[in-house]
mmCIF file of C-alpha atoms in Angstrom:
data_model
loop_
_atom_site.group_PDB
_atom_site.id
_atom_site.type_symbol
_atom_site.label_atom_id
_atom_site.label_comp_id
_atom_site.label_asym_id
_atom_site.label_seq_id
_atom_site.Cartn_x
_atom_site.Cartn_y
_atom_site.Cartn_z
ATOM 1 C CA UNK A 233 -19.838 -72.004 6.949
ATOM 2 C CA UNK A 234 -18.937 -69.359 9.494
ATOM 3 C CA UNK A 235 -21.546 -66.912 10.643
ATOM 4 C CA UNK A 236 -20.718 -63.286 9.762
ATOM 5 C CA UNK A 237 -20.314 -60.840 12.612
ATOM 6 C CA UNK A 238 -23.348 -58.765 13.422
ATOM 7 C CA UNK A 239 -22.921 -54.981 13.379
ATOM 8 C CA UNK A 240 -25.802 -52.801 14.521
ATOM 9 C CA UNK A 241 -27.027 -50.097 12.097
ATOM 10 C CA UNK A 242 -26.104 -47.404 14.619
ATOM 11 C CA UNK A 243 -22.532 -48.673 14.855
ATOM 12 C CA UNK A 244 -22.258 -48.973 11.085
ATOM 13 C CA UNK A 245 -23.431 -45.403 10.560
ATOM 14 C CA UNK A 246 -21.094 -44.132 13.290
ATOM 15 C CA UNK A 247 -18.133 -45.881 11.661
ATOM 16 C CA UNK A 248 -18.988 -44.470 8.254
ATOM 17 C CA UNK A 249 -19.375 -40.977 9.679
ATOM 18 C CA UNK A 250 -16.024 -41.208 11.459
ATOM 19 C CA UNK A 251 -14.379 -42.393 8.263
ATOM 20 C CA UNK A 252 -15.780 -39.458 6.288
ATOM 21 C CA UNK A 253 -14.875 -36.867 8.950
ATOM 22 C CA UNK A 254 -11.273 -38.041 9.070
ATOM 23 C CA UNK A 255 -10.979 -37.768 5.297
ATOM 24 C CA UNK A 256 -12.429 -34.234 5.304
ATOM 25 C CA UNK A 257 -10.165 -33.132 8.177
ATOM 26 C CA UNK A 258 -7.083 -33.973 6.123
ATOM 27 C CA UNK A 259 -8.013 -31.292 3.596
ATOM 28 C CA UNK A 260 -7.372 -27.549 3.876
ATOM 29 C CA UNK A 261 -10.099 -25.368 5.324
ATOM 30 C CA UNK A 262 -12.065 -22.736 3.466
ATOM 31 C CA UNK A 263 -14.451 -20.007 4.549
ATOM 32 C CA UNK A 264 -17.465 -18.304 2.997
ATOM 33 C CA UNK A 265 -18.387 -14.823 4.241
ATOM 34 C CA UNK A 266 -21.111 -12.332 3.529
ATOM 35 C CA UNK A 267 -20.042 -8.752 2.896
ATOM 36 C CA UNK A 268 -21.843 -5.581 1.876
ATOM 37 C CA UNK A 269 -21.933 -6.277 -1.869
ATOM 38 C CA UNK A 270 -22.195 -10.062 -1.935
ATOM 39 C CA UNK A 271 -20.471 -13.255 -0.790
ATOM 40 C CA UNK A 272 -16.733 -13.989 -0.783
ATOM 41 C CA UNK A 273 -15.062 -17.431 -0.900
ATOM 42 C CA UNK A 274 -11.557 -17.699 0.573
ATOM 43 C CA UNK A 275 -9.360 -20.777 0.890
ATOM 44 C CA UNK A 276 -5.744 -21.854 0.933
ATOM 45 C CA UNK A 277 -5.002 -23.623 -2.328
ATOM 46 C CA UNK A 278 -1.472 -23.804 -3.761
ATOM 47 C CA UNK A 279 -2.762 -25.375 -6.987
ATOM 48 C CA UNK A 280 -3.837 -23.151 -9.881
ATOM 49 C CA UNK A 281 -5.508 -25.980 -11.799
ATOM 50 C CA UNK A 282 -7.639 -27.680 -9.121
ATOM 51 C CA UNK A 283 -10.186 -25.148 -7.872
ATOM 52 C CA UNK A 284 -12.130 -25.350 -4.636
ATOM 53 C CA UNK A 285 -14.622 -22.675 -5.772
ATOM 54 C CA UNK A 286 -16.640 -22.699 -8.963
ATOM 55 C CA UNK A 287 -19.635 -21.135 -10.619
ATOM 56 C CA UNK A 288 -22.781 -23.228 -10.884
ATOM 57 C CA UNK A 289 -25.184 -20.730 -12.405
ATOM 58 C CA UNK A 290 -25.859 -16.992 -12.664
ATOM 59 C CA UNK A 291 -26.040 -16.182 -8.959
ATOM 60 C CA UNK A 292 -24.926 -19.494 -7.467
ATOM 61 C CA UNK A 293 -21.440 -20.448 -6.326
ATOM 62 C CA UNK A 294 -20.019 -23.764 -5.148
ATOM 63 C CA UNK A 295 -17.298 -24.477 -2.568
ATOM 64 C CA UNK A 296 -16.032 -27.844 -1.360
ATOM 65 C CA UNK A 297 -13.451 -29.385 0.937
ATOM 66 C CA UNK A 298 -12.246 -32.974 0.901
ATOM 67 C CA UNK A 299 -11.360 -35.321 -1.952
ATOM 68 C CA UNK A 300 -11.126 -33.454 -5.239
ATOM 69 C CA UNK A 301 -12.367 -36.220 -7.552
ATOM 70 C CA UNK A 302 -15.494 -36.719 -5.444
ATOM 71 C CA UNK A 303 -16.600 -33.105 -5.133
ATOM 72 C CA UNK A 304 -15.697 -32.458 -8.775
ATOM 73 C CA UNK A 305 -18.237 -35.106 -9.780
ATOM 74 C CA UNK A 306 -20.801 -33.368 -7.599
ATOM 75 C CA UNK A 307 -19.972 -29.983 -9.127
ATOM 76 C CA UNK A 308 -20.435 -31.290 -12.678
ATOM 77 C CA UNK A 309 -23.751 -32.864 -11.706
ATOM 78 C CA UNK A 310 -24.879 -29.553 -10.202
ATOM 79 C CA UNK A 311 -23.995 -27.645 -13.369
ATOM 80 C CA UNK A 312 -25.965 -30.123 -15.477
ATOM 81 C CA UNK A 313 -28.970 -29.875 -13.164
ATOM 82 C CA UNK A 314 -28.904 -26.065 -13.239
ATOM 83 C CA UNK A 315 -28.520 -25.839 -17.018
ATOM 84 C CA UNK A 316 -31.322 -28.314 -17.658
ATOM 85 C CA UNK A 317 -33.709 -26.649 -15.217
ATOM 86 C CA UNK A 318 -32.936 -23.165 -16.487
ATOM 87 C CA UNK A 319 -33.423 -24.236 -20.101
ATOM 88 C CA UNK A 320 -36.622 -26.192 -19.419
ATOM 89 C CA UNK A 321 -38.332 -23.617 -17.202
ATOM 90 C CA UNK A 322 -36.716 -20.257 -16.496
ATOM 91 C CA UNK A 323 -33.342 -18.987 -15.272
ATOM 92 C CA UNK A 324 -34.974 -17.633 -12.119
ATOM 93 C CA UNK A 325 -36.141 -21.155 -11.255
ATOM 94 C CA UNK A 326 -32.545 -22.236 -10.595
ATOM 95 C CA UNK A 327 -31.961 -21.537 -6.898
ATOM 96 C CA UNK A 328 -29.406 -22.503 -4.287
ATOM 97 C CA UNK A 329 -32.156 -24.129 -2.222
ATOM 98 C CA UNK A 330 -33.111 -26.467 -5.058
ATOM 99 C CA UNK A 331 -29.484 -27.308 -5.780
ATOM 100 C CA UNK A 332 -28.803 -27.982 -2.097
ATOM 101 C CA UNK A 333 -31.745 -30.397 -1.999
ATOM 102 C CA UNK A 334 -30.338 -32.295 -4.981
ATOM 103 C CA UNK A 335 -26.911 -32.526 -3.338
ATOM 104 C CA UNK A 336 -28.470 -33.622 -0.051
ATOM 105 C CA UNK A 337 -30.301 -36.484 -1.727
ATOM 106 C CA UNK A 338 -27.149 -37.629 -3.518
ATOM 107 C CA UNK A 339 -24.918 -37.475 -0.445
ATOM 108 C CA UNK A 340 -27.559 -39.074 1.772
ATOM 109 C CA UNK A 341 -28.034 -41.995 -0.614
ATOM 110 C CA UNK A 342 -24.303 -42.618 -0.877
ATOM 111 C CA UNK A 343 -23.796 -42.352 2.886
ATOM 112 C CA UNK A 344 -26.542 -44.824 3.772
ATOM 113 C CA UNK A 345 -25.581 -47.316 1.073
ATOM 114 C CA UNK A 346 -23.634 -50.299 2.329
ATOM 115 C CA UNK A 347 -22.251 -51.093 -1.101
ATOM 116 C CA UNK A 348 -19.867 -48.117 -1.368
ATOM 117 C CA UNK A 349 -17.876 -45.894 0.916
ATOM 118 C CA UNK A 350 -19.259 -42.475 1.923
ATOM 119 C CA UNK A 351 -18.029 -39.388 0.121
ATOM 120 C CA UNK A 352 -15.260 -37.571 1.989
ATOM 121 C CA UNK A 353 -16.542 -34.115 1.099
ATOM 122 C CA UNK A 354 -18.257 -31.150 2.694
ATOM 123 C CA UNK A 355 -20.022 -28.671 0.425
ATOM 124 C CA UNK A 356 -21.177 -25.060 0.536
ATOM 125 C CA UNK A 357 -23.783 -23.753 -1.901
ATOM 126 C CA UNK A 358 -24.289 -19.981 -1.887
ATOM 127 C CA UNK A 359 -26.597 -17.670 -3.793
ATOM 128 C CA UNK A 360 -26.337 -13.875 -3.860
ATOM 129 C CA UNK A 361 -29.579 -11.912 -3.803
ATOM 130 C CA UNK A 362 -30.537 -8.441 -4.938
ATOM 131 C CA UNK A 363 -30.111 -7.290 -1.311
ATOM 132 C CA UNK A 364 -28.105 -8.709 1.621
ATOM 133 C CA UNK A 365 -31.316 -10.127 3.068
ATOM 134 C CA UNK A 366 -31.723 -12.259 -0.046
ATOM 135 C CA UNK A 367 -28.332 -13.995 0.284
ATOM 136 C CA UNK A 368 -28.454 -17.754 0.946
ATOM 137 C CA UNK A 369 -25.671 -20.020 2.215
ATOM 138 C CA UNK A 370 -26.159 -23.763 2.741
ATOM 139 C CA UNK A 371 -23.627 -26.161 4.217
ATOM 140 C CA UNK A 372 -23.905 -29.853 3.346
ATOM 141 C CA UNK A 373 -21.901 -32.332 5.440
ATOM 142 C CA UNK A 374 -20.958 -35.808 4.278
ATOM 143 C CA UNK A 375 -24.224 -37.409 5.467
ATOM 144 C CA UNK A 376 -26.470 -35.272 3.259
ATOM 145 C CA UNK A 377 -27.991 -33.034 5.911
ATOM 146 C CA UNK A 378 -28.560 -29.339 5.098
ATOM 147 C CA UNK A 379 -27.532 -26.515 7.431
ATOM 148 C CA UNK A 380 -28.756 -22.998 6.654
ATOM 149 C CA UNK A 381 -25.931 -20.593 7.514
ATOM 150 C CA UNK A 382 -25.855 -16.830 7.884
ATOM 151 C CA UNK A 383 -22.916 -14.461 7.947
ATOM 152 C CA UNK A 384 -20.010 -16.894 7.803
ATOM 153 C CA UNK A 385 -19.285 -20.602 7.496
ATOM 154 C CA UNK A 386 -16.114 -22.719 7.507
ATOM 155 C CA UNK A 387 -15.645 -26.283 6.244
ATOM 156 C CA UNK A 388 -12.800 -28.779 6.135
ATOM 157 C CA UNK A 389 -9.710 -29.095 8.337
ATOM 158 C CA UNK A 390 -10.096 -27.173 11.612
ATOM 159 C CA UNK A 391 -13.523 -25.805 10.729
ATOM 160 C CA UNK A 392 -14.795 -25.659 14.313
ATOM 161 C CA UNK A 393 -11.964 -23.428 15.488
ATOM 162 C CA UNK A 394 -12.258 -21.176 12.440
ATOM 163 C CA UNK A 395 -16.040 -20.916 12.794
ATOM 164 C CA UNK A 396 -15.799 -19.784 16.415
ATOM 165 C CA UNK A 397 -13.190 -17.183 15.416
ATOM 166 C CA UNK A 398 -15.405 -15.845 12.631
ATOM 167 C CA UNK A 399 -18.550 -15.769 14.774
ATOM 168 C CA UNK A 400 -16.832 -13.444 17.235
ATOM 169 C CA UNK A 401 -15.503 -10.991 14.623
ATOM 170 C CA UNK A 402 -17.752 -11.077 11.588
ATOM 171 C CA UNK A 403 -20.368 -8.342 11.245
ATOM 172 C CA UNK A 404 -22.904 -7.318 8.642
ATOM 173 C CA UNK A 405 -21.987 -4.627 6.151
ATOM 174 C CA UNK A 406 -18.262 -5.360 5.961
ATOM 175 C CA UNK A 407 -16.355 -4.233 2.887
ATOM 176 C CA UNK A 408 -14.703 -6.779 0.610
ATOM 177 C CA UNK A 409 -11.233 -5.900 1.904
ATOM 178 C CA UNK A 410 -12.346 -6.269 5.540
ATOM 179 C CA UNK A 411 -14.050 -9.613 4.887
ATOM 180 C CA UNK A 412 -11.029 -10.895 2.979
ATOM 181 C CA UNK A 413 -8.619 -9.927 5.746
ATOM 182 C CA UNK A 414 -10.831 -11.532 8.380
ATOM 183 C CA UNK A 415 -10.979 -14.755 6.367
ATOM 184 C CA UNK A 416 -7.192 -14.851 5.924
ATOM 185 C CA UNK A 417 -6.674 -14.221 9.653
ATOM 186 C CA UNK A 418 -9.033 -17.083 10.487
ATOM 187 C CA UNK A 419 -7.338 -19.466 8.058
ATOM 188 C CA UNK A 420 -3.848 -18.564 9.288
ATOM 189 C CA UNK A 421 -4.544 -19.601 12.888
ATOM 190 C CA UNK A 422 -3.055 -22.925 13.958
ATOM 191 C CA UNK A 423 -4.768 -25.449 16.165
ATOM 192 C CA UNK A 424 -2.445 -24.516 19.038
ATOM 193 C CA UNK A 425 -3.455 -20.831 18.865
ATOM 194 C CA UNK A 426 -0.475 -19.549 16.893
ATOM 195 C CA UNK A 427 -0.557 -17.742 13.574
ATOM 196 C CA UNK A 428 1.230 -18.316 10.304
ATOM 197 C CA UNK A 429 1.499 -16.197 7.200
ATOM 198 C CA UNK A 430 -0.363 -17.229 4.055
ATOM 199 C CA UNK A 431 1.008 -15.442 0.961
ATOM 200 C CA UNK A 432 -1.347 -14.214 -1.721
ATOM 201 C CA UNK A 433 0.038 -16.804 -4.157
ATOM 202 C CA UNK A 434 -1.394 -19.613 -2.017
ATOM 203 C CA UNK A 435 -4.883 -18.110 -1.740
ATOM 204 C CA UNK A 436 -7.871 -18.864 -3.900
ATOM 205 C CA UNK A 437 -10.474 -16.097 -3.736
ATOM 206 C CA UNK A 438 -13.769 -15.687 -5.560
ATOM 207 C CA UNK A 439 -16.851 -13.530 -5.066
ATOM 208 C CA UNK A 440 -20.512 -13.426 -5.919
ATOM 209 C CA UNK A 441 -20.824 -9.670 -6.537
ATOM 210 C CA UNK A 442 -24.386 -8.369 -6.653
ATOM 211 C CA UNK A 443 -23.197 -5.018 -8.105
ATOM 212 C CA UNK A 444 -21.904 -6.543 -11.356
ATOM 213 C CA UNK A 445 -24.006 -5.433 -14.333
ATOM 214 C CA UNK A 446 -23.728 -8.883 -15.915
ATOM 215 C CA UNK A 447 -26.263 -11.584 -15.193
ATOM 216 C CA UNK A 448 -23.445 -13.858 -14.013
ATOM 217 C CA UNK A 449 -22.224 -12.624 -10.629
ATOM 218 C CA UNK A 450 -19.330 -15.042 -10.046
ATOM 219 C CA UNK A 451 -15.818 -13.631 -10.400
ATOM 220 C CA UNK A 452 -12.350 -14.781 -9.365
ATOM 221 C CA UNK A 453 -9.978 -12.349 -7.657
ATOM 222 C CA UNK A 454 -6.342 -12.939 -8.576
ATOM 223 C CA UNK A 455 -3.076 -11.125 -9.154
ATOM 224 C CA UNK A 456 -2.736 -7.441 -8.440
ATOM 225 C CA UNK A 457 -6.383 -7.020 -7.479
ATOM 226 C CA UNK A 458 -5.962 -9.585 -4.701
ATOM 227 C CA UNK A 459 -2.741 -7.950 -3.522
ATOM 228 C CA UNK A 460 -4.417 -4.529 -3.391
ATOM 229 C CA UNK A 461 -7.271 -5.889 -1.288
ATOM 230 C CA UNK A 462 -4.882 -7.560 1.145
ATOM 231 C CA UNK A 463 -2.906 -4.304 1.420
ATOM 232 C CA UNK A 464 -5.967 -2.085 1.762
ATOM 233 C CA UNK A 465 -4.521 -0.365 4.855
ATOM 234 C CA UNK A 466 -1.633 1.001 2.834
ATOM 235 C CA UNK A 467 -3.957 1.971 0.018
ATOM 236 C CA UNK A 468 -6.065 3.972 2.447
ATOM 237 C CA UNK A 469 -3.349 6.647 2.455
ATOM 238 C CA UNK A 470 -3.549 7.095 -1.331
ATOM 239 C CA UNK A 471 -6.392 9.659 -1.250
ATOM 240 C CA UNK A 472 -4.317 11.898 1.020
ATOM 241 C CA UNK A 473 -1.324 11.637 -1.291
ATOM 242 C CA UNK A 474 -3.354 12.206 -4.436
ATOM 243 C CA UNK A 475 -4.078 15.923 -3.777
ATOM 244 C CA UNK A 476 -0.342 16.594 -3.505
ATOM 245 C CA UNK A 477 0.115 15.208 -7.015
ATOM 246 C CA UNK A 478 -2.669 17.361 -8.346
ATOM 247 C CA UNK A 479 -1.387 20.417 -6.511
ATOM 248 C CA UNK A 480 2.075 20.210 -8.040
ATOM 249 C CA UNK A 481 1.010 21.564 -11.436
ATOM 250 C CA UNK A 482 -1.028 24.313 -9.720
ATOM 251 C CA UNK A 483 1.907 25.327 -7.529
ATOM 252 C CA UNK A 484 4.258 25.318 -10.510
ATOM 253 C CA UNK A 485 1.864 27.398 -12.626
ATOM 254 C CA UNK A 486 1.378 30.100 -9.977
ATOM 255 C CA UNK A 487 4.899 31.628 -9.998
ATOM 256 C CA UNK A 488 5.100 31.568 -13.826
ATOM 257 C CA UNK A 489 2.481 34.327 -14.327
ATOM 258 C CA UNK A 490 4.147 36.351 -11.525
ATOM 259 C CA UNK A 491 7.431 36.377 -13.432
ATOM 260 C CA UNK A 492 5.967 37.323 -16.813
ATOM 261 C CA UNK A 493 4.552 40.731 -15.744
ATOM 262 C CA UNK A 494 7.875 41.681 -14.052
ATOM 263 C CA UNK A 495 9.964 40.817 -17.114
ATOM 264 C CA UNK A 496 8.444 43.323 -19.612
ATOM 265 C CA UNK A 497 9.419 46.432 -17.506
ATOM 266 C CA UNK A 498 13.024 45.171 -17.333
ATOM 267 C CA UNK A 499 13.380 45.151 -21.141
ATOM 268 C CA UNK A 500 12.572 48.851 -21.659
ATOM 269 C CA UNK A 501 14.682 49.884 -18.634
ATOM 270 C CA UNK A 502 17.770 48.157 -19.986
ATOM 271 C CA UNK A 503 17.225 49.697 -23.397
ATOM 272 C CA UNK A 504 16.773 53.169 -21.897
ATOM 273 C CA UNK A 505 19.856 52.995 -19.643
ATOM 274 C CA UNK A 506 21.979 55.347 -21.856
ATOM 275 C CA UNK A 507 19.638 58.289 -21.079
ATOM 276 C CA UNK A 508 20.479 58.544 -17.317
ATOM 277 C CA UNK A 509 24.170 58.110 -18.142
ATOM 278 C CA UNK A 510 24.146 61.096 -20.485
ATOM 279 C CA UNK A 511 22.438 63.378 -17.946
ATOM 280 C CA UNK A 512 23.862 61.674 -14.840
ATOM 281 C CA UNK A 513 20.833 62.923 -12.921
ATOM 282 C CA UNK A 514 19.635 61.190 -9.788
ATOM 283 C CA UNK A 515 16.107 62.493 -9.981
ATOM 284 C CA UNK A 516 15.123 60.218 -12.834
ATOM 285 C CA UNK A 517 12.515 57.526 -12.000
ATOM 286 C CA UNK A 518 14.095 54.921 -14.232
ATOM 287 C CA UNK A 519 17.139 54.124 -12.068
ATOM 288 C CA UNK A 520 14.825 53.864 -9.025
ATOM 289 C CA UNK A 521 12.698 51.278 -10.743
ATOM 290 C CA UNK A 522 15.842 49.397 -11.738
ATOM 291 C CA UNK A 523 17.062 49.233 -8.131
ATOM 292 C CA UNK A 524 13.671 47.935 -7.005
ATOM 293 C CA UNK A 525 13.766 45.040 -9.463
ATOM 294 C CA UNK A 526 17.270 44.111 -8.332
#
């Protein structure tokens, strides 16, 4: 019987990590940004059926890059955990921190197990708070570690390049349109430094909006709303054009009253024209008024 080759635990873990990183790098990148009213998720996704972003619970959103079937299993498990905990205790007891710990244990167990391959996924769990200081964003790599992020985070594909780009340009208090444009600019940059255009049809965008009156803060942005946000520069000129539309009725109504008082004197003057003809006098005031109107 031949003796099996010995592989050190360090080498085995390094090989598994390299395998998982290569699988994640083949997927498209996505970014998660904080803005003034919440958290926005932006990613390039040509599919309308397979979503990268999903709602987990009232204030919690989920984003993932990598193999769809693997992170979809994790998403379903997170929804079940949140529903069970919220039903057993209270809805406020379901937090992004608790969900991130559950995901970390699952990913860590799978990564260290020699009986199955590691998951080729990288997750982001985000929770929107009542104020920007209460927002929470956690990134979970393939090995189950937890990284507490603030401001912006990128996963999948060329995440390192995108993260450095966002760190230099992201700021607190950005509007949704500004954050969305920054995310699209970061995603459109190639590894060689060039830029490409990503149409709105290939973008998947969702937000956790703290200003929504509903208890559930997750909302997808699609269609005309997404196009308006991407074209916010052109929409900025709308307020200046709007007064001209409102002024048109006012400008049209102003000359109308001016004409109505001038028309009544003309009617009696035309009816009284035969009188100056009979006398043929030039001292009458009626012909003078008629010349003035002409």
